[in-house]
CSV table of C-alpha atoms in Angstrom, one decimal:
chain,number,residue,atom,x,y,z
A,169,MET,CA,24.3,133.5,192.2
A,170,ASN,CA,22.6,135.2,195.2
A,171,ILE,CA,18.9,135.7,195.2
A,172,GLU,CA,19.0,139.5,194.8
A,173,LEU,CA,21.0,139.2,191.5
A,174,GLU,CA,18.7,136.4,190.3
A,175,ASN,CA,15.6,138.6,191.0
A,176,ILE,CA,17.1,141.5,189.0
A,177,LEU,CA,17.9,139.2,186.1
A,178,LEU,CA,14.4,137.8,186.2
A,179,ARG,CA,12.9,141.2,186.2
A,180,VAL,CA,15.0,142.3,183.2
A,181,SER,CA,14.3,139.1,181.2
A,182,GLN,CA,10.6,139.5,181.6
A,183,SER,CA,10.6,143.2,180.7
A,184,GLU,CA,8.9,144.1,177.4
A,185,TYR,CA,11.8,146.5,176.7
A,186,ILE,CA,14.0,143.5,175.8
A,187,ASP,CA,11.7,142.2,173.1
A,188,ASP,CA,9.7,145.2,171.8
A,189,GLY,CA,12.5,146.3,169.4
A,190,ASP,CA,13.3,149.5,171.1
A,191,LEU,CA,17.1,149.0,171.6
A,192,ASP,CA,17.7,152.3,173.4
A,193,ARG,CA,15.1,151.5,176.2
A,194,ALA,CA,16.6,148.0,176.5
A,195,ALA,CA,20.1,149.4,176.9
A,196,ARG,CA,19.1,151.8,179.6
A,197,LEU,CA,17.2,149.1,181.5
A,198,ILE,CA,20.2,146.8,181.4
A,199,LEU,CA,22.7,149.4,182.5
A,200,ASP,CA,20.4,150.6,185.3
A,201,CYS,CA,20.3,147.0,186.5
A,202,VAL,CA,24.1,146.6,186.3
A,203,ILE,CA,24.4,149.7,188.6
A,204,GLU,CA,21.8,148.3,190.9
A,205,GLY,CA,23.1,144.8,191.1
A,206,LEU,CA,26.8,145.5,191.3
A,207,GLY,CA,26.6,148.6,193.4
A,208,VAL,CA,28.7,150.8,191.0
A,209,ASN,CA,28.3,154.3,189.7
A,210,ARG,CA,29.5,153.9,186.2
A,211,THR,CA,28.8,151.3,183.4
A,212,GLY,CA,28.4,151.3,179.7
A,213,ILE,CA,27.7,149.3,176.5
A,214,TRP,CA,30.5,149.3,173.9
A,215,LEU,CA,30.2,147.8,170.4
A,216,LEU,CA,33.1,146.6,168.3
A,217,GLY,CA,33.6,147.9,164.8
A,218,GLU,CA,33.1,145.4,161.9
A,219,ASP,CA,36.9,145.1,161.5
A,220,ASN,CA,37.5,144.7,165.2
A,221,GLU,CA,39.9,147.5,165.1
A,222,SER,CA,37.8,149.9,167.2
A,223,ILE,CA,35.2,149.9,169.9
A,224,VAL,CA,32.5,152.6,170.2
A,225,CYS,CA,30.5,153.6,173.2
A,226,LYS,CA,26.8,153.0,172.6
A,227,LEU,CA,25.7,154.4,176.0
A,228,LEU,CA,27.6,155.0,179.2
A,229,ILE,CA,25.8,156.0,182.4
A,230,ASP,CA,27.7,157.8,185.2
A,231,VAL,CA,25.4,158.1,188.3
A,232,HIS,CA,27.9,159.9,190.4
A,233,ASN,CA,28.3,162.7,187.9
A,234,ASN,CA,24.8,162.4,186.6
A,235,THR,CA,26.0,162.2,183.0
A,236,GLU,CA,25.5,160.0,179.9
A,237,VAL,CA,28.1,159.6,177.2
A,238,GLU,CA,27.9,158.2,173.7
A,239,ASP,CA,30.2,157.8,170.7
A,240,ILE,CA,33.6,157.5,172.5
A,241,VAL,CA,35.8,155.6,170.2
A,242,LEU,CA,38.8,153.5,171.2
A,243,THR,CA,41.1,152.0,168.6
A,244,ARG,CA,43.4,149.0,168.6
A,245,ALA,CA,46.3,151.1,167.4
A,246,ASP,CA,46.0,153.2,170.6
A,247,PHE,CA,45.2,150.4,173.1
A,248,PRO,CA,46.7,147.2,171.6
A,249,THR,CA,47.1,145.3,175.0
A,250,TYR,CA,43.4,145.9,175.9
A,251,PHE,CA,42.2,144.8,172.5
A,252,LYS,CA,44.3,141.7,172.7
A,253,ALA,CA,42.5,140.8,175.9
A,254,LEU,CA,39.1,141.5,174.1
A,255,ASP,CA,40.2,139.1,171.3
A,256,GLU,CA,40.0,136.2,173.8
A,257,GLU,CA,36.2,136.9,174.0
A,258,ARG,CA,36.1,136.1,177.7
A,259,ALA,CA,35.1,138.1,180.7
A,260,ILE,CA,37.9,140.5,181.8
A,261,ARG,CA,38.1,141.0,185.6
A,262,ILE,CA,40.4,143.8,186.7
A,263,SER,CA,40.7,144.2,190.4
A,264,ASN,CA,43.2,147.0,190.3
A,265,ALA,CA,43.0,148.9,187.0
A,266,LEU,CA,46.0,151.1,187.9
A,267,THR,CA,48.4,148.2,188.1
A,268,ASP,CA,47.0,145.6,185.8
A,269,PRO,CA,48.9,145.5,182.4
A,270,VAL,CA,45.6,145.1,180.5
A,271,THR,CA,44.4,148.5,181.5
A,272,ALA,CA,47.8,150.2,181.9
A,273,GLU,CA,47.2,152.1,178.6
A,274,PHE,CA,44.2,153.9,180.1
A,275,ILE,CA,45.8,155.1,183.4
A,276,ASP,CA,46.7,158.7,182.5
A,277,SER,CA,44.0,159.4,179.9
A,278,TYR,CA,41.0,157.7,181.5
A,279,LEU,CA,41.4,155.9,184.8
A,280,LYS,CA,43.0,158.5,187.0
A,281,PRO,CA,41.0,161.5,185.8
A,282,LEU,CA,37.7,159.6,186.4
A,283,GLY,CA,38.8,157.9,189.6
A,284,ILE,CA,38.4,154.4,188.3
A,285,GLY,CA,40.1,151.7,190.3
A,286,SER,CA,38.6,148.4,188.9
A,287,MET,CA,36.8,147.1,185.8
A,288,LEU,CA,34.6,144.2,184.8
A,289,ASP,CA,34.1,143.5,181.1
A,290,THR,CA,31.6,140.8,179.9
A,291,PRO,CA,31.2,140.0,176.2
A,292,ILE,CA,28.0,140.7,174.3
A,293,ARG,CA,27.3,138.0,171.8
A,294,HIS,CA,24.8,138.1,168.9
A,295,ARG,CA,24.2,134.9,166.8
A,296,GLY,CA,27.3,133.3,168.4
A,297,LYS,CA,29.6,136.2,167.6
A,298,MET,CA,31.1,138.7,170.1
A,299,ILE,CA,30.0,142.2,169.0
A,300,GLY,CA,30.8,144.2,172.1
A,301,ILE,CA,31.0,144.3,175.9
A,302,ILE,CA,29.3,145.7,179.0
A,303,CYS,CA,32.1,147.5,180.8
A,304,THR,CA,31.5,148.1,184.5
A,305,GLU,CA,33.9,150.5,186.3
A,306,GLY,CA,34.3,150.6,190.1
A,307,ASN,CA,35.8,153.5,192.0
A,308,GLU,CA,37.5,151.3,194.6
A,309,GLN,CA,40.9,149.6,193.9
A,310,ASP,CA,41.5,145.9,194.6
A,311,ARG,CA,37.9,145.0,194.1
A,312,ASP,CA,37.7,141.3,193.6
A,313,TRP,CA,34.8,140.7,191.2
A,314,THR,CA,33.0,137.5,192.3
A,315,ASP,CA,31.9,134.7,190.1
A,316,ASP,CA,28.3,135.7,190.8
A,317,GLU,CA,29.0,139.2,189.7
A,318,ALA,CA,30.7,138.1,186.5
A,319,THR,CA,27.8,135.7,185.8
A,320,PHE,CA,25.3,138.4,186.5
A,321,SER,CA,27.0,140.9,184.1
A,322,GLY,CA,27.4,138.1,181.5
A,323,ALA,CA,23.7,137.3,181.7
A,324,LEU,CA,22.8,141.0,181.2
A,325,SER,CA,25.2,141.0,178.2
A,326,ASP,CA,23.3,138.1,176.7
A,327,LEU,CA,20.0,139.9,177.3
A,328,TYR,CA,21.4,142.9,175.3
A,329,GLY,CA,22.2,140.4,172.5
A,330,ARG,CA,18.6,139.3,172.6
A,331,ALA,CA,17.4,142.9,172.5
A,332,ILE,CA,19.5,143.4,169.4
A,333,SER,CA,17.8,140.5,167.7
A,334,SER,CA,14.4,141.9,168.7
A,335,ALA,CA,15.4,145.3,167.2
A,336,GLN,CA,16.6,143.8,164.0
A,337,ARG,CA,13.5,141.7,163.8
A,338,ALA,CA,11.3,144.7,164.4
A,339,GLU,CA,13.2,146.7,161.7
A,340,LEU,CA,12.9,143.8,159.2
A,341,GLU,CA,9.2,143.4,160.0
A,342,GLN,CA,8.6,147.1,159.3
A,343,ALA,CA,10.7,146.9,156.2
A,344,LEU,CA,8.8,143.8,155.1
A,345,ARG,CA,5.4,145.5,155.8
A,346,GLU,CA,6.5,148.5,153.8
A,347,ALA,CA,7.8,146.3,151.0
A,348,ASN,CA,4.6,144.2,151.0
A,349,ALA,CA,2.5,147.4,151.0
A,350,GLU,CA,4.5,148.8,148.1
A,351,LEU,CA,4.4,145.4,146.3
A,352,GLU,CA,0.7,145.1,146.7
A,353,GLU,CA,0.2,148.6,145.4
A,354,LYS,CA,2.4,147.9,142.4
A,355,VAL,CA,0.8,144.5,141.8
A,356,ILE,CA,-2.6,146.1,141.9
A,357,GLU,CA,-1.5,148.9,139.6
A,358,ARG,CA,0.2,146.5,137.1
A,359,THR,CA,-2.7,144.0,137.3
A,360,GLN,CA,-5.1,146.8,136.4
A,361,GLU,CA,-2.9,147.8,133.5
A,362,LEU,CA,-2.6,144.2,132.4
A,363,ASN,CA,-6.4,143.7,132.7
A,364,GLN,CA,-7.0,146.9,130.8
A,365,THR,CA,-4.6,145.7,128.1
A,366,LEU,CA,-6.2,142.3,128.0
A,367,ASP,CA,-9.6,143.9,127.8
A,368,GLU,CA,-8.5,146.0,124.9
A,369,LEU,CA,-7.1,142.9,123.2
A,370,LYS,CA,-10.5,141.1,123.7
A,371,ASN,CA,-12.3,144.1,122.3
A,372,THR,CA,-10.0,144.2,119.4
A,373,GLN,CA,-10.4,140.4,118.9
A,374,ALA,CA,-14.2,140.9,119.0
A,375,HIS,CA,-14.0,143.5,116.2
A,376,LEU,CA,-11.8,141.2,114.2
A,377,ILE,CA,-14.1,138.3,114.6
A,378,GLU,CA,-17.0,140.4,113.2
A,379,THR,CA,-14.9,141.4,110.2
A,380,GLU,CA,-15.8,139.6,107.0
A,381,LYS,CA,-13.0,140.9,104.9
A,382,MET,CA,-9.7,140.2,106.6
A,383,ALA,CA,-7.7,141.1,103.6
A,384,ALA,CA,-8.2,144.7,104.5
A,385,LEU,CA,-5.8,144.2,107.5
A,386,GLY,CA,-3.0,142.8,105.3
A,387,GLY,CA,0.5,143.6,106.4
A,388,LEU,CA,-0.7,146.1,109.0
A,389,VAL,CA,-1.1,143.3,111.6
A,390,SER,CA,1.9,141.1,110.6
A,391,GLY,CA,4.0,140.2,113.6
A,392,VAL,CA,1.5,141.7,116.1
A,393,ALA,CA,1.2,138.3,117.9
A,394,HIS,CA,4.9,138.2,118.7
A,395,GLU,CA,5.1,141.9,119.5
A,396,VAL,CA,2.2,141.8,121.9
A,397,ASN,CA,2.6,138.4,123.5
A,398,THR,CA,6.3,138.9,124.2
A,399,PRO,CA,6.0,142.0,126.5
A,400,LEU,CA,2.9,140.7,128.2
A,401,GLY,CA,4.7,137.4,128.9
A,402,VAL,CA,7.8,139.2,130.3
A,403,ALA,CA,5.6,141.4,132.5
A,404,ILE,CA,3.7,138.5,133.9
A,405,THR,CA,6.9,136.5,134.5
A,406,SER,CA,8.4,139.6,136.3
A,407,LEU,CA,5.3,139.9,138.6
A,408,SER,CA,5.5,136.1,139.3
A,409,HIS,CA,9.2,136.5,140.2
A,410,ILE,CA,8.4,139.3,142.6
A,411,LYS,CA,5.8,137.1,144.3
A,412,GLU,CA,8.3,134.3,144.6
A,413,GLU,CA,10.9,136.6,146.1
A,414,VAL,CA,8.4,137.8,148.7
A,415,ASP,CA,7.5,134.2,149.5
A,416,ARG,CA,11.1,133.3,149.9
A,417,LEU,CA,11.8,136.4,152.1
A,418,ARG,CA,8.8,135.5,154.3
A,419,LYS,CA,10.0,131.9,154.5
A,420,ASP,CA,13.5,133.0,155.5
A,421,TYR,CA,12.0,135.3,158.1
A,422,GLU,CA,9.8,132.6,159.6
A,423,GLN,CA,12.6,130.2,159.8
A,424,GLY,CA,15.0,132.7,161.3
A,425,ASN,CA,17.3,132.6,158.3
A,426,LEU,CA,16.7,136.2,157.3
A,427,ASP,CA,19.8,138.4,157.4
A,428,GLU,CA,20.8,141.8,156.0
A,429,ASN,CA,22.3,140.3,152.8
A,430,SER,CA,19.1,138.3,152.0
A,431,PHE,CA,17.0,141.4,152.5
A,432,THR,CA,19.3,143.5,150.4
A,433,ASN,CA,19.2,140.9,147.6
A,434,PHE,CA,15.4,140.9,147.8
A,435,LEU,CA,15.2,144.7,147.4
A,436,SER,CA,17.5,144.5,144.4
A,437,GLU,CA,15.4,141.7,142.8
A,438,PHE,CA,12.2,143.7,143.5
A,439,ASP,CA,13.5,146.9,141.8
A,440,SER,CA,14.8,145.0,138.8
A,441,ALA,CA,11.6,143.0,138.2
A,442,HIS,CA,9.5,146.0,138.8
A,443,MET,CA,11.4,148.0,136.1
A,444,ILE,CA,11.1,145.1,133.6
A,445,ALA,CA,7.4,144.7,134.2
A,446,ARG,CA,6.7,148.4,133.9
A,447,SER,CA,8.6,148.9,130.6
A,448,ASN,CA,7.0,145.8,129.1
A,449,MET,CA,3.5,146.8,130.2
A,450,ASP,CA,4.0,150.2,128.5
A,451,ARG,CA,5.2,148.6,125.4
A,452,ALA,CA,2.2,146.2,125.2
A,453,ALA,CA,-0.3,149.0,125.9
A,454,LYS,CA,1.2,151.0,123.0
A,455,LEU,CA,1.0,148.0,120.7
A,456,VAL,CA,-2.6,147.3,121.5
A,457,SER,CA,-3.4,151.0,121.0
A,458,ASP,CA,-1.8,150.8,117.5
A,459,PHE,CA,-3.4,147.5,116.7
A,460,LYS,CA,-6.9,148.7,117.6
A,461,LYS,CA,-6.6,151.3,114.8
A,462,THR,CA,-6.5,148.4,112.3
A,463,ALA,CA,-9.8,146.9,113.2
A,464,VAL,CA,-12.7,147.5,110.7
A,465,GLY,CA,-16.1,147.8,112.4
A,466,GLN,CA,-19.2,146.1,111.1
A,467,SER,CA,-22.7,145.8,112.5
A,468,SER,CA,-23.2,142.7,114.7
A,469,SER,CA,-25.2,139.8,113.5
A,470,VAL,CA,-28.3,138.4,115.2
A,471,VAL,CA,-29.5,134.9,116.1
A,472,GLU,CA,-31.9,133.6,113.5
A,473,LYS,CA,-33.1,130.4,111.7
A,474,VAL,CA,-30.7,129.4,109.0
A,475,VAL,CA,-31.5,126.9,106.3
A,476,LEU,CA,-28.0,125.7,105.8
A,477,LYS,CA,-28.1,124.7,102.1
A,478,GLU,CA,-29.7,127.9,101.0
A,479,SER,CA,-27.4,130.1,103.1
A,480,ILE,CA,-24.2,128.4,101.9
A,481,ASP,CA,-25.3,128.3,98.2
A,482,ALA,CA,-26.0,132.0,98.3
A,483,LEU,CA,-22.7,132.7,99.9
A,484,LEU,CA,-20.7,130.6,97.4
A,485,THR,CA,-22.4,132.5,94.6
A,486,SER,CA,-21.1,135.8,96.0
A,487,LEU,CA,-17.6,134.2,96.5
A,488,ASN,CA,-17.4,133.2,92.9
A,489,PRO,CA,-14.9,136.0,92.0
A,490,MET,CA,-12.6,134.7,94.7
A,491,TYR,CA,-12.1,131.2,93.1
A,492,LYS,CA,-13.3,131.3,89.5
A,493,ASN,CA,-9.9,132.3,88.1
A,494,ARG,CA,-8.2,129.3,89.8
A,495,ASN,CA,-10.3,126.6,88.1
A,496,VAL,CA,-11.9,125.8,91.4
A,497,GLN,CA,-15.2,123.8,91.6
A,498,ILE,CA,-17.1,123.7,94.8
A,499,PHE,CA,-19.5,120.7,95.5
A,500,THR,CA,-22.0,120.8,98.4
A,501,THR,CA,-23.9,117.9,99.9
A,502,ILE,CA,-26.3,119.4,102.4
A,503,PRO,CA,-29.9,118.2,103.0
A,504,ASP,CA,-32.5,120.7,101.9
A,505,GLU,CA,-34.3,120.6,105.2
A,506,LEU,CA,-31.3,120.9,107.5
A,507,SER,CA,-31.6,124.1,109.5
A,508,LEU,CA,-30.3,125.6,112.8
A,509,VAL,CA,-30.9,128.7,114.9
A,510,THR,CA,-27.6,130.6,115.1
A,511,TYR,CA,-25.7,133.6,113.8
A,512,SER,CA,-25.9,133.4,110.1
A,513,GLY,CA,-23.2,136.1,109.6
A,514,ALA,CA,-20.7,134.1,111.6
A,515,ILE,CA,-21.4,130.9,109.5
A,516,ASP,CA,-20.9,132.9,106.3
A,517,GLN,CA,-17.6,134.3,107.6
A,518,VAL,CA,-16.4,130.8,108.6
A,519,ILE,CA,-17.1,129.4,105.1
A,520,THR,CA,-15.5,132.6,103.5
A,521,ASN,CA,-12.4,132.2,105.5
A,522,LEU,CA,-12.0,128.5,104.7
A,523,VAL,CA,-12.5,129.1,101.0
A,524,SER,CA,-10.1,132.0,101.1
A,525,ASN,CA,-7.5,129.9,102.9
A,526,SER,CA,-7.8,127.1,100.3
A,527,CYS,CA,-7.4,129.6,97.4
A,528,THR,CA,-4.5,131.4,99.0
A,529,HIS,CA,-2.5,128.5,100.4
A,530,GLY,CA,-3.8,125.2,99.0
A,531,PHE,CA,-4.4,126.1,95.3
A,532,LYS,CA,-1.2,127.4,93.8
A,533,GLY,CA,-0.8,127.5,90.0
A,534,ASN,CA,-3.4,126.8,87.3
A,535,ASP,CA,-2.0,123.4,86.1
A,536,ARG,CA,-4.8,121.3,87.6
A,537,ASP,CA,-8.5,121.4,88.6
A,538,TYR,CA,-9.0,122.2,92.2
A,539,GLU,CA,-12.1,121.1,94.1
A,540,ILE,CA,-13.7,121.9,97.4
A,541,TYR,CA,-16.3,119.7,99.1
A,542,ILE,CA,-18.7,120.9,101.7
A,543,SER,CA,-21.1,118.5,103.3
A,544,ALA,CA,-23.4,118.6,106.4
A,545,LYS,CA,-25.6,116.2,108.3
A,546,GLN,CA,-27.5,116.2,111.5
A,547,SER,CA,-26.0,114.3,114.5
A,548,GLY,CA,-28.1,114.3,117.7
A,549,ASN,CA,-28.7,117.9,118.8
A,550,GLY,CA,-26.2,119.3,116.4
A,551,ILE,CA,-24.8,119.2,112.9
A,552,ILE,CA,-21.5,118.0,111.6
A,553,LEU,CA,-20.1,120.2,108.8
A,554,ASP,CA,-17.2,118.8,106.7
A,555,TYR,CA,-14.9,121.0,104.6
A,556,ARG,CA,-12.3,119.4,102.3
A,557,ASP,CA,-10.2,120.5,99.5
A,558,ASN,CA,-7.7,118.7,97.1
A,559,GLY,CA,-5.0,121.3,97.4
A,560,MET,CA,-1.4,121.1,98.6
A,561,GLY,CA,-2.3,120.3,102.2
A,562,MET,CA,-0.2,121.1,105.2
A,563,ASP,CA,3.0,119.8,106.6
A,564,GLU,CA,3.1,118.9,110.3
A,565,GLU,CA,4.4,122.3,111.5
A,566,VAL,CA,1.6,124.2,109.7
A,567,ALA,CA,-1.0,121.7,110.8
A,568,ARG,CA,0.1,122.1,114.4
A,569,ARG,CA,-0.1,125.9,114.3
A,570,VAL,CA,-3.0,126.3,111.9
A,571,PHE,CA,-5.3,128.0,114.5
A,572,GLU,CA,-2.5,130.1,116.0
A,573,PRO,CA,-3.2,133.9,115.7
A,574,PHE,CA,-1.0,135.7,113.2
A,575,TYR,CA,0.8,132.5,112.1
A,576,THR,CA,1.0,132.5,108.3
A,577,THR,CA,3.2,131.0,105.6
A,578,ASN,CA,2.2,133.8,103.2
A,579,ARG,CA,3.3,137.0,105.0
A,580,ALA,CA,5.5,138.1,102.1
A,581,ASN,CA,2.4,138.4,100.0
A,582,GLY,CA,0.4,140.2,102.5
A,583,GLY,CA,-1.0,137.3,104.5
A,584,SER,CA,-2.2,138.3,108.0
A,585,GLY,CA,-2.3,134.9,109.7
A,586,LEU,CA,-5.7,135.8,111.2
A,587,GLY,CA,-8.1,133.9,109.0
A,588,MET,CA,-8.0,130.5,110.7
A,589,SER,CA,-7.6,132.0,114.2
A,590,ILE,CA,-10.8,134.0,113.6
A,591,THR,CA,-12.5,130.9,112.2
A,592,PHE,CA,-11.6,129.0,115.3
A,593,ASN,CA,-12.9,131.8,117.6
A,594,LEU,CA,-16.1,132.3,115.6
A,595,ILE,CA,-16.9,128.6,115.9
A,596,THR,CA,-15.9,128.0,119.5
A,597,GLN,CA,-17.0,131.4,121.0
A,598,LYS,CA,-19.6,132.9,118.8
A,599,LEU,CA,-21.3,129.7,117.5
A,600,GLY,CA,-20.7,127.5,120.6
A,601,GLY,CA,-19.2,124.7,118.5
A,602,GLU,CA,-16.0,122.8,117.8
A,603,ILE,CA,-13.5,122.6,114.9
A,604,ARG,CA,-10.6,120.3,114.3
A,605,LEU,CA,-8.2,119.6,111.5
A,606,GLU,CA,-8.6,115.9,110.6
A,607,PRO,CA,-5.5,113.9,109.5
A,608,SER,CA,-5.5,113.1,105.8
A,609,SER,CA,-3.7,110.4,103.8
A,610,GLN,CA,-4.2,112.3,100.6
A,611,ASN,CA,-3.4,115.9,99.4
A,612,GLY,CA,-5.6,118.7,100.7
A,613,VAL,CA,-7.1,119.5,104.1
A,614,HIS,CA,-10.1,118.3,106.0
A,615,PHE,CA,-11.8,120.4,108.7
A,616,GLN,CA,-14.7,119.0,110.7
A,617,ILE,CA,-17.0,121.4,112.4
A,618,LYS,CA,-19.6,120.6,115.0
A,619,LEU,CA,-22.4,123.1,115.7
A,620,PRO,CA,-25.5,123.0,118.0
A,621,LEU,CA,-28.9,123.0,116.3
A,622,GLU,CA,-30.0,125.9,118.5
A,623,HIS,CA,-27.6,128.5,119.8
A,624,ALA,CA,-27.8,128.9,123.6
A,625,ALA,CA,-29.0,132.4,124.4
């Protein structure tokens, strides 16, 4: 290729118009360079239809008539010979367009009226596929297009293919930025709603923890665990799915694997996950609002010195109506001097819940004497409190889920499933201790509770 054509190609390949995503500017630059390099007055960019049954003029520059043309459509049905030549996907060199059979179909309707005597078509390829041509039209007949001229036009065709990739990349980047911005906005919005819902649940839980008489909730709260956790779980899963789809889209883009189908699938997945998350967040928020109405408020307790034996003995006296009709005897083994600084109200509620749980679930029928044993001892900087009964005990499933909120085997009789969950939260959160269900080889249950001697302020 001669140096003049090489210099033109270098200038075009280095132009920002090729890679800045503006396809119109790139097309004009390339066609201007075809006119300059090949010394012609007329050249255009034509793109094939998806079915290869038509070809449409993207831009045609006619210097002699000072005109620009777009949207001319040629169909295979009208020009079958020419389209057959295009199907070979090679450069078409026509030295005499008026006598060559490939262009014979254009003579009366196109070539003679415009004074076109020769043609050079070079294929435009994008991602290995021919998508169109640069068609250069000479006024003179019997023009022999040289190899350098065909190579020059072919190189400009390749540069137009590069410009198409740049335009698509710019379009996808913009769409990705918009999708990310919308996604971030939606995620922030949904996260705020989720946090608000979780805060409401925590507030509701705090009210329930401070409630000493859980029987008042009864059947009003049955099934709330499933009803609240399910929509929250679905919403969180949907948001996680959206994040995964964005990461996948970004990865495809970075690796150059992103195409129109992938991006369309992403938008579909985003819309679906967004709709699911929104409907489930609304559902959870309503459930929480309804659930809050069931909480019964009570004045909060204060940290104070508690003589454990005196406190528990006084409590058991007040609980006598709960267990006296079931032939239940309660035995305590607690040193007189054992004391701790903590929330006395929380300890009272823990013991109340344990006794209530024994009477409700462990002691069924009046055919035997039931017993509860409460013992305590100091161990280092804390105390160990043991609670046992000789009731029916628990099977493996119940034992595994004993601290699960709203899980109960007595829902038909008004059981809420909150007693042991509240007990667990009181001990671990309010009192700063631990509780566990010990395995037992005999009937009954055995809970071991560890509490600090002095509650951390």
